[in-house]
Coordinates of C-alpha atoms and ligand atoms in Angstrom, one line a residue:
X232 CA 204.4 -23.8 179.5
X233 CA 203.9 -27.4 178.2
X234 CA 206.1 -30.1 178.2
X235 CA 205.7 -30.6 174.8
X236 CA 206.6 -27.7 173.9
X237 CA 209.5 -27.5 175.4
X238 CA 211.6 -30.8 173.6
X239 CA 212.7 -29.9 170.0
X240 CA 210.2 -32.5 167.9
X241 CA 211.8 -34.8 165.4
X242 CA 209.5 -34.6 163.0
X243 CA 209.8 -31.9 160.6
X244 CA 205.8 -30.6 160.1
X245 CA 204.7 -29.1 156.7
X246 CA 204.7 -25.5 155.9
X247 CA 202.1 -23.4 154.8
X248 CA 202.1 -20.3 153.3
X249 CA 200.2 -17.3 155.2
X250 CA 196.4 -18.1 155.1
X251 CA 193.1 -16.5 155.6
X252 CA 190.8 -18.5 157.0
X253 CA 186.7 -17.5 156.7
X254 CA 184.3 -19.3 158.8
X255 CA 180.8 -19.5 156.7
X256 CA 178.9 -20.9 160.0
X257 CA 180.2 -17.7 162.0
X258 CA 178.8 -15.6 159.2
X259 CA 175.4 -17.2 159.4
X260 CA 175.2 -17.5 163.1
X261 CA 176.1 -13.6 162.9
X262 CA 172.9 -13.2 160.5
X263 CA 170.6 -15.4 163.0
X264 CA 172.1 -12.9 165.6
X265 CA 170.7 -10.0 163.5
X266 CA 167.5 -11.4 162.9
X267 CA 167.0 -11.6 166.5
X268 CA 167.4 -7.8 166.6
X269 CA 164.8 -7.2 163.8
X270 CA 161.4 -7.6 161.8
X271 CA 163.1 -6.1 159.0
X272 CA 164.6 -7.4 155.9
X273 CA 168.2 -7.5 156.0
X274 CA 170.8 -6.6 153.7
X275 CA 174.5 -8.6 153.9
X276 CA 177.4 -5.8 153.0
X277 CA 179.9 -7.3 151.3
X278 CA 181.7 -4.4 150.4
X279 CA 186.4 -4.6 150.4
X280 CA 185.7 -7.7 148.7
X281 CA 183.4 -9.3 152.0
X282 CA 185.5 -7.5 154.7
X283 CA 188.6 -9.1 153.2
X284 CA 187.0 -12.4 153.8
X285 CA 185.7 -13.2 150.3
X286 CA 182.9 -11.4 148.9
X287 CA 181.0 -14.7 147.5
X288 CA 181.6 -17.1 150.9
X289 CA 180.7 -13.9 152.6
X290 CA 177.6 -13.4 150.6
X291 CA 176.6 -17.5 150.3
X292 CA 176.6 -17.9 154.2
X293 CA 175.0 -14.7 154.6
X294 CA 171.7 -15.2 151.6
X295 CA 171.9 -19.6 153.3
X296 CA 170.9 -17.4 156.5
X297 CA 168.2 -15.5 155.8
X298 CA 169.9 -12.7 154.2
X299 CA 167.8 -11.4 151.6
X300 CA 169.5 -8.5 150.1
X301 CA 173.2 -7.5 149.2
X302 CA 175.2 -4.5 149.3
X303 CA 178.8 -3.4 147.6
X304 CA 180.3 0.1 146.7
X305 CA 180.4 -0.6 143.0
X306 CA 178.0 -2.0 140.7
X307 CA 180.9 -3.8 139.4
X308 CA 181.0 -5.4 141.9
X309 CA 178.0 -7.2 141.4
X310 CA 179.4 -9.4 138.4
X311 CA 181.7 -11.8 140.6
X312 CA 178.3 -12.4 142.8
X313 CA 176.0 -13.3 139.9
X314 CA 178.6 -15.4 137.9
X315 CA 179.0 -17.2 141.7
X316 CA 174.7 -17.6 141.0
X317 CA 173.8 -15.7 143.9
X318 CA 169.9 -14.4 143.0
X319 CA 168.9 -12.0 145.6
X320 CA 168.6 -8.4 144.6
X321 CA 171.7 -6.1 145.0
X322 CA 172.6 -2.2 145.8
X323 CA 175.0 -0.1 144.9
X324 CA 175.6 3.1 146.6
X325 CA 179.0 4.6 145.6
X326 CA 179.8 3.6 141.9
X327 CA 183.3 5.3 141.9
X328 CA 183.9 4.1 138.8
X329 CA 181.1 5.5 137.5
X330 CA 177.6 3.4 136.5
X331 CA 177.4 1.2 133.1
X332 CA 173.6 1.2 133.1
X333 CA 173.8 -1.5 130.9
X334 CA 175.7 -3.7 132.9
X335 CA 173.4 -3.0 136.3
X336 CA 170.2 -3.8 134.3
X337 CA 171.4 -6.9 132.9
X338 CA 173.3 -7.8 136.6
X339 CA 170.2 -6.5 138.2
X340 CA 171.4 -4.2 140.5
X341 CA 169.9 -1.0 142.2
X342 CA 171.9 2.1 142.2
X343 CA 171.7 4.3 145.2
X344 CA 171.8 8.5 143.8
X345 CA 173.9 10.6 146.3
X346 CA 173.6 13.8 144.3
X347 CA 171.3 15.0 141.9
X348 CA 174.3 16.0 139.1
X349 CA 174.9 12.0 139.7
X350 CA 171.1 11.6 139.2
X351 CA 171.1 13.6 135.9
X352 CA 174.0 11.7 134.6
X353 CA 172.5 8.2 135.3
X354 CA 169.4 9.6 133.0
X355 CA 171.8 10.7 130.4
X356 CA 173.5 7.3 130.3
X357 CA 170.2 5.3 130.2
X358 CA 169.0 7.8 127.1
X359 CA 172.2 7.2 125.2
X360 CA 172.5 3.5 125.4
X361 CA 168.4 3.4 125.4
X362 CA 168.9 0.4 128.3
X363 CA 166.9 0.9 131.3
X364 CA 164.6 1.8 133.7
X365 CA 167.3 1.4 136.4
X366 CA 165.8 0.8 139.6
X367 CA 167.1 3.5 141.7
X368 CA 167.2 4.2 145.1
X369 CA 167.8 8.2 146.4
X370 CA 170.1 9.0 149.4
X371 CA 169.2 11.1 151.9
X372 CA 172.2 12.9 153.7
X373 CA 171.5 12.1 157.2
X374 CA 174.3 13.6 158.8
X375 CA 177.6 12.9 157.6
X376 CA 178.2 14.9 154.5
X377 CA 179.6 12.1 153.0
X378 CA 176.8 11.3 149.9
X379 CA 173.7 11.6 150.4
X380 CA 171.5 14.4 148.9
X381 CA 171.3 17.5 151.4
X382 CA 167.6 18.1 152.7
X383 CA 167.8 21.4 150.1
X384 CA 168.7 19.9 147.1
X385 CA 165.6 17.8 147.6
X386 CA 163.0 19.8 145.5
X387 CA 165.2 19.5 142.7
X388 CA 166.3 15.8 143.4
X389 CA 162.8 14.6 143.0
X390 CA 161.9 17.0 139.7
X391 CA 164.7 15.1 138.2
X392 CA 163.6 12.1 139.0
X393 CA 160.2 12.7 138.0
X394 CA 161.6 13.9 134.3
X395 CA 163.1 10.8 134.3
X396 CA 160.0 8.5 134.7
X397 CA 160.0 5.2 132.4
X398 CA 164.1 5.7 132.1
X399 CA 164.6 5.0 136.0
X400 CA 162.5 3.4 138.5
X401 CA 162.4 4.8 142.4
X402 CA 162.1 2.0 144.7
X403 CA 164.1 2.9 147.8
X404 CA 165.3 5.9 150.0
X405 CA 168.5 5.5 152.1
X406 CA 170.4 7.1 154.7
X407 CA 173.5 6.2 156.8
X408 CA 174.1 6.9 160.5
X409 CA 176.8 9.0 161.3
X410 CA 176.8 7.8 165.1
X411 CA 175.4 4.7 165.9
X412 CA 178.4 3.5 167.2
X413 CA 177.6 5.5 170.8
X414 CA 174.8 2.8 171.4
X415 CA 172.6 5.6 172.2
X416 CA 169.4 5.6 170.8
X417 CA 169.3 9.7 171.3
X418 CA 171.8 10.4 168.6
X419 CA 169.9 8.2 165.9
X420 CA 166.9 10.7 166.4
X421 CA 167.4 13.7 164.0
X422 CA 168.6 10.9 161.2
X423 CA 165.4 8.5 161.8
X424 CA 163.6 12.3 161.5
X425 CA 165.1 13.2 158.2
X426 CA 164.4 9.4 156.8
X427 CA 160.8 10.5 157.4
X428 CA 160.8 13.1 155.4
X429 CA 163.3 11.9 152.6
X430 CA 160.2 9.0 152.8
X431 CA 157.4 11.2 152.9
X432 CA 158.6 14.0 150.3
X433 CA 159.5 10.9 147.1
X434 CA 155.6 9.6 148.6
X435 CA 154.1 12.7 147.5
X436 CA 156.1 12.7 144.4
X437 CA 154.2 10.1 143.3
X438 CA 157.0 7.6 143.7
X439 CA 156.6 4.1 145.9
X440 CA 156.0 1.7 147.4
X441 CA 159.5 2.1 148.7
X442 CA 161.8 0.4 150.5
X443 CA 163.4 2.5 153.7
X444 CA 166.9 1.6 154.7
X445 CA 168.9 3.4 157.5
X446 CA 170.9 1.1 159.4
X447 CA 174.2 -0.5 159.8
X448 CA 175.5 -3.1 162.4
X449 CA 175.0 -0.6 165.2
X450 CA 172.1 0.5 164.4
X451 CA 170.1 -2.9 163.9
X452 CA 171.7 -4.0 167.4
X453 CA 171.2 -1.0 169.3
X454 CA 168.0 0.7 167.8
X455 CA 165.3 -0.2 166.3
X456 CA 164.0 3.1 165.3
X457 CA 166.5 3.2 162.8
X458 CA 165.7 -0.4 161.7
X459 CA 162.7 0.7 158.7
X460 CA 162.0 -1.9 156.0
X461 CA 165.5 -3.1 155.8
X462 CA 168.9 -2.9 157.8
X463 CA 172.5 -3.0 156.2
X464 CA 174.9 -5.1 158.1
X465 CA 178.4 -5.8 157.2
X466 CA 180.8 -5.8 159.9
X467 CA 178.4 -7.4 161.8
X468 CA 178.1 -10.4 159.0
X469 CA 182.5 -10.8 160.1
X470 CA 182.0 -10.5 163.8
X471 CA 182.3 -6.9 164.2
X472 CA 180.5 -5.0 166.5
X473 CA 181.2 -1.5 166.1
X474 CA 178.8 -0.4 169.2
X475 CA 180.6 -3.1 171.4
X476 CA 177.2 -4.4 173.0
X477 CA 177.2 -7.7 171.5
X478 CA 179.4 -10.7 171.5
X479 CA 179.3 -11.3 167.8
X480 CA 181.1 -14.9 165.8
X481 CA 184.5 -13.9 164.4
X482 CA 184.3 -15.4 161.1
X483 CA 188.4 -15.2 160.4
X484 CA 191.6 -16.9 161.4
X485 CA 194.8 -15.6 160.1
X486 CA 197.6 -18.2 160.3
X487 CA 201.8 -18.7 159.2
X488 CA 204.0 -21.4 159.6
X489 CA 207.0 -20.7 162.2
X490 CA 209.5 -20.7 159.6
X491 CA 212.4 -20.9 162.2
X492 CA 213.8 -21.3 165.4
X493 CA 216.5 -20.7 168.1
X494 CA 217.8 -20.1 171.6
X495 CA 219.2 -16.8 172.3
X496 CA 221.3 -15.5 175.2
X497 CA 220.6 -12.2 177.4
X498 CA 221.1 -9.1 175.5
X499 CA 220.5 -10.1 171.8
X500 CA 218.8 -7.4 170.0
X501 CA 215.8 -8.5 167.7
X502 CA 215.1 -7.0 164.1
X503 CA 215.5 -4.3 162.6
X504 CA 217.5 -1.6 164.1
X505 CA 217.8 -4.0 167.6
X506 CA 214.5 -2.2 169.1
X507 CA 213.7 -4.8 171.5
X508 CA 216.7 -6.6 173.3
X509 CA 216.1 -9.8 175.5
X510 CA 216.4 -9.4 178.9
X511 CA 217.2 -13.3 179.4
X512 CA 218.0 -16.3 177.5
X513 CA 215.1 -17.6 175.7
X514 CA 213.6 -19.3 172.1
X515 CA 212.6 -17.0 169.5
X516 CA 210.4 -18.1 166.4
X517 CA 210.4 -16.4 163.2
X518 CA 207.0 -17.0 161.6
X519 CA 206.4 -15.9 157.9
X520 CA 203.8 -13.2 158.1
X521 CA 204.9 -9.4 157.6
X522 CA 203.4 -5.9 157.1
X523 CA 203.0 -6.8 153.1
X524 CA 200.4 -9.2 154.7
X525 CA 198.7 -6.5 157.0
X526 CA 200.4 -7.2 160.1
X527 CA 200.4 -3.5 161.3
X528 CA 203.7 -1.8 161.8
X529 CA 203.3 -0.1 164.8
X530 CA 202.0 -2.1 167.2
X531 CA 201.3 -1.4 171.2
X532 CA 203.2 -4.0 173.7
X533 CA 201.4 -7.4 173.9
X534 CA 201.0 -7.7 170.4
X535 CA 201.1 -11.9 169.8
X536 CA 200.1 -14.8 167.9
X537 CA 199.5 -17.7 169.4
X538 CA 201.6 -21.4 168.8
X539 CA 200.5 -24.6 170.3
X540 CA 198.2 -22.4 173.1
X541 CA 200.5 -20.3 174.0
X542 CA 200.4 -16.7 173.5
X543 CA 204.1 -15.6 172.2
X544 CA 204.5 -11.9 172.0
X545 CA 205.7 -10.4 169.0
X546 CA 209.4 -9.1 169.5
X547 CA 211.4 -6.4 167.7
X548 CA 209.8 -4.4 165.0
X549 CA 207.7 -6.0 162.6
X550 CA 209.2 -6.4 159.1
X551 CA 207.8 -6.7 155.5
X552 CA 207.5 -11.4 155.6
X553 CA 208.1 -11.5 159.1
X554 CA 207.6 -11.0 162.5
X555 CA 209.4 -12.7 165.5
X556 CA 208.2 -14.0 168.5
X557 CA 209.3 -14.9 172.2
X558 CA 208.4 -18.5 172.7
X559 CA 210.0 -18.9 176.3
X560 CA 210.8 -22.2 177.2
X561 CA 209.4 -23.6 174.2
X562 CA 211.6 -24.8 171.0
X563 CA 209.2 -24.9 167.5
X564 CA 209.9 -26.9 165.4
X565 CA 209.8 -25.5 162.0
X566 CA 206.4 -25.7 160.4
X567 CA 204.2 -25.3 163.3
X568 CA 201.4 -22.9 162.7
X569 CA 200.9 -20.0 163.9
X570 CA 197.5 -18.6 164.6
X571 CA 197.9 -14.6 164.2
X572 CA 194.4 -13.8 165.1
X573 CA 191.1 -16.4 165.4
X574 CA 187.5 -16.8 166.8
X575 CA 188.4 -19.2 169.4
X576 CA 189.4 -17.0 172.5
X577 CA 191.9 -18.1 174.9
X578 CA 195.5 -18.2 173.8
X579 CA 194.6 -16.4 170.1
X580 CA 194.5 -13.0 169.8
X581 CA 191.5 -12.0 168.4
X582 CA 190.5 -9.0 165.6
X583 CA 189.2 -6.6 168.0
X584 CA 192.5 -7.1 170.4
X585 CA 194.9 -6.5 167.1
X586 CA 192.5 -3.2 166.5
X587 CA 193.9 -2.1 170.3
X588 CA 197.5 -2.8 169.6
X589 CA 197.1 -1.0 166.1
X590 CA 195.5 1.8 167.8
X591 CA 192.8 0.9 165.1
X592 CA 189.5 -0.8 165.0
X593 CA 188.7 -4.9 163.7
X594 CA 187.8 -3.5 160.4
X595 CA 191.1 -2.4 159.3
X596 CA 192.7 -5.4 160.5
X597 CA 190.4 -7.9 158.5
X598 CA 190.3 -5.9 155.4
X599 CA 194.2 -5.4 155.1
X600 CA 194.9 -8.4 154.9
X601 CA 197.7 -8.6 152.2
X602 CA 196.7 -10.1 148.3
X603 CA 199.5 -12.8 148.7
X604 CA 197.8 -14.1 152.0
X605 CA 195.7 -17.6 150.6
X606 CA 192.6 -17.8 151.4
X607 CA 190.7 -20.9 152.8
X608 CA 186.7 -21.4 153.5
X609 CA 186.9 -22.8 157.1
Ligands
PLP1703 C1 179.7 0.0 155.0 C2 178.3 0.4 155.0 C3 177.3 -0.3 155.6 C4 177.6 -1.4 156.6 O1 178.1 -0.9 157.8 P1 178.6 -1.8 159.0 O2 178.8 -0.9 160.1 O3 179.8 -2.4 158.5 O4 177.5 -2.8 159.2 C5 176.0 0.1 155.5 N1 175.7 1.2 154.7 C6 176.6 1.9 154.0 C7 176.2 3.0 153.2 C8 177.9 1.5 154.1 O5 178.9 2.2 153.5

């Protein structure tokens, strides 16, 4: 324990409300990172609104990088990173509200097919509003039954396609790893063999050149068969290594102001329903950050934030604005800042150690983040 910390301060430091912090130089360092891994062309996911971190900073550090494609879910999407005047081409592979073909031509955005019915609707939609050819790319299931067109269907994905010549354009063929978290090239092997022949088969249907695209973060760091013409990386972009092989830049720093303080004997039960009881005198802090923000509920012992250096474990149950935290010897004064989770090391937590006491992993953590949290460009 510091001194410092240890003396109530007399000068009463400003609050701030809950903020999300994202770090534009992690993000690009993150895409050099990725670029080390591979000769192919890569793609910045910025799906869940950037990882939670902000879509368009997301996207800007990723495209001032090298990044030379973007990915989201929805071709709605797309709007908020074309008004921000972000040129690159962009892909679209889920559309769960549905495609307005008019919209993706004019926003310039591929659609991804993961069926052929959603194939067959796309031509319908381009016919009736006579917009068009939507470049299209067709998803191959490659092992997850999650979208993605099933080897069988294939004969019949690529006659539609072919009946809709002049209405759509084929430019790419997909697939997505179901495994490439293990780190073990082996596993990639009957997906890299199916991208083959999802390649070969729209090839001989008369369809190309194309551009081949079968890897996430794992992937591009831990294989490079899987790598093609062009990888997909979004955790990766926010620091997240789902194959835990590489020390990635965190790109976000979650921090509340301590909102209050005090000195409590032995005994005193904390929160809600008195689940954790203090063994000995000590400070507690309240600091303004709750479940509504995406603090996980249940959370494993050593959950903390981290004040001044110090790590302060979380206390009691976590509720809705709030959380409270043993400070030890230290008084805070009101207004000192809290850093719940941060790239630095050290005394704050960081994303992937929140995953463990969540019994989660970083993603959840960085995309939960509450809509009333602020967010700041670091
Ligand atoms: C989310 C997603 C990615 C990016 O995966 P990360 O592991 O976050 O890099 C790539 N492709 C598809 C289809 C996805 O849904």
């Amino acid at each position: 324990m510091t001194t410092t910390l240890s003396a109530p301060r007399l000068t009463l430091s400003r609050m701030h409300a809950p903020t999300l912090h994202t770090i534009p130089a992690a993000v690009s360092a993150n895409v050099e990172r990725m670029r080390s891994a591979t000769d192919a062309r890569i793609m910045a996911v910025v799906k869940a609104d950037g990882y939670g971190l902000g879509a368009v900073a997301v996207a800007r550090a990723a495209v001032d990088a090298g990044a030379e494609w973007l990915g989201v879910t929805d071709a709605e999407d797309a709007a908020e990173l074309r008004s921000a005047s972000i040129e690159v081409p962009i892909l679209a592979w889920l559309n769960p509200s549905g495609v307005d073909v008019a919209r993706a031509v004019a926003d310039r955005v591929d659609i991804a097919v993961g069926s052929v019915e959603e194939l067959r609707q796309l031509l319908a939609d381009v016919t009736a509003l006579a917009a068009g050819p939507v470049r299209v790319h067709l998803h191959m299931d490659t092992g997850m039954a999650r979208g993605g067109v099933p080897l069988d269907d294939w004969a019949e994905l690529l006659r539609v396609a072919r009946s809709g010549r002049g209405r759509i354009d084929v430019v790419g063929v997909m697939g997505h790893l179901p495994c490439a978290d293990a780190a073990d090239p082996s596993v990639n092997a009957p997906s890299v063999l199916r991208m083959r022949q999802a390649r070969d088969a729209v090839l001989r249907a008369g369809f190309g050149p194309l551009l081949v695209h079968l890897a996430a973060t794992s992937g591009t760091l831990t294989d490079s068969a899987t790598h093609f013409d062009l990888v997909r990386v979004g955790a990766g972009l926010v620091g997240i290594d789902p194959s835990e092989t590489v020390a990635l830049h965190g790109a976000a720093r979650l921090t509340a102001s301590v909102v209050h303080s005090s000195v409590v004997p032995a005994g005193t039960p904390v929160g809600y329903g008195g689940a954790f009881v203090t063994e000995r005198a000590t400070r507690l802090s309240v600091v303004g950050v709750g479940y509504a923000d995406g603090i996980p509920r249940e959370l494993a012992a050593g959950a903390a934030v981290a004040i001044d250096g110090i790590r302060c474990p979380i206390v009691g149950r976590v509720s809705m604005d709030q959380i409270v935290v043993d400070t030890g010897d230290g008084i805070v004064p009101r207004g000192a800042t809290a850093v719940v989770f941060g790239p630095e090391g050290g005394a704050v937590p960081s994303v992937q150690e929140w995953a463990r006491w969540a019994g989660s992993i970083p993603h959840t953590i960085v995309t939960g983040i509450g809509a009333r949290v602020e967010r700041a460009i670091a």
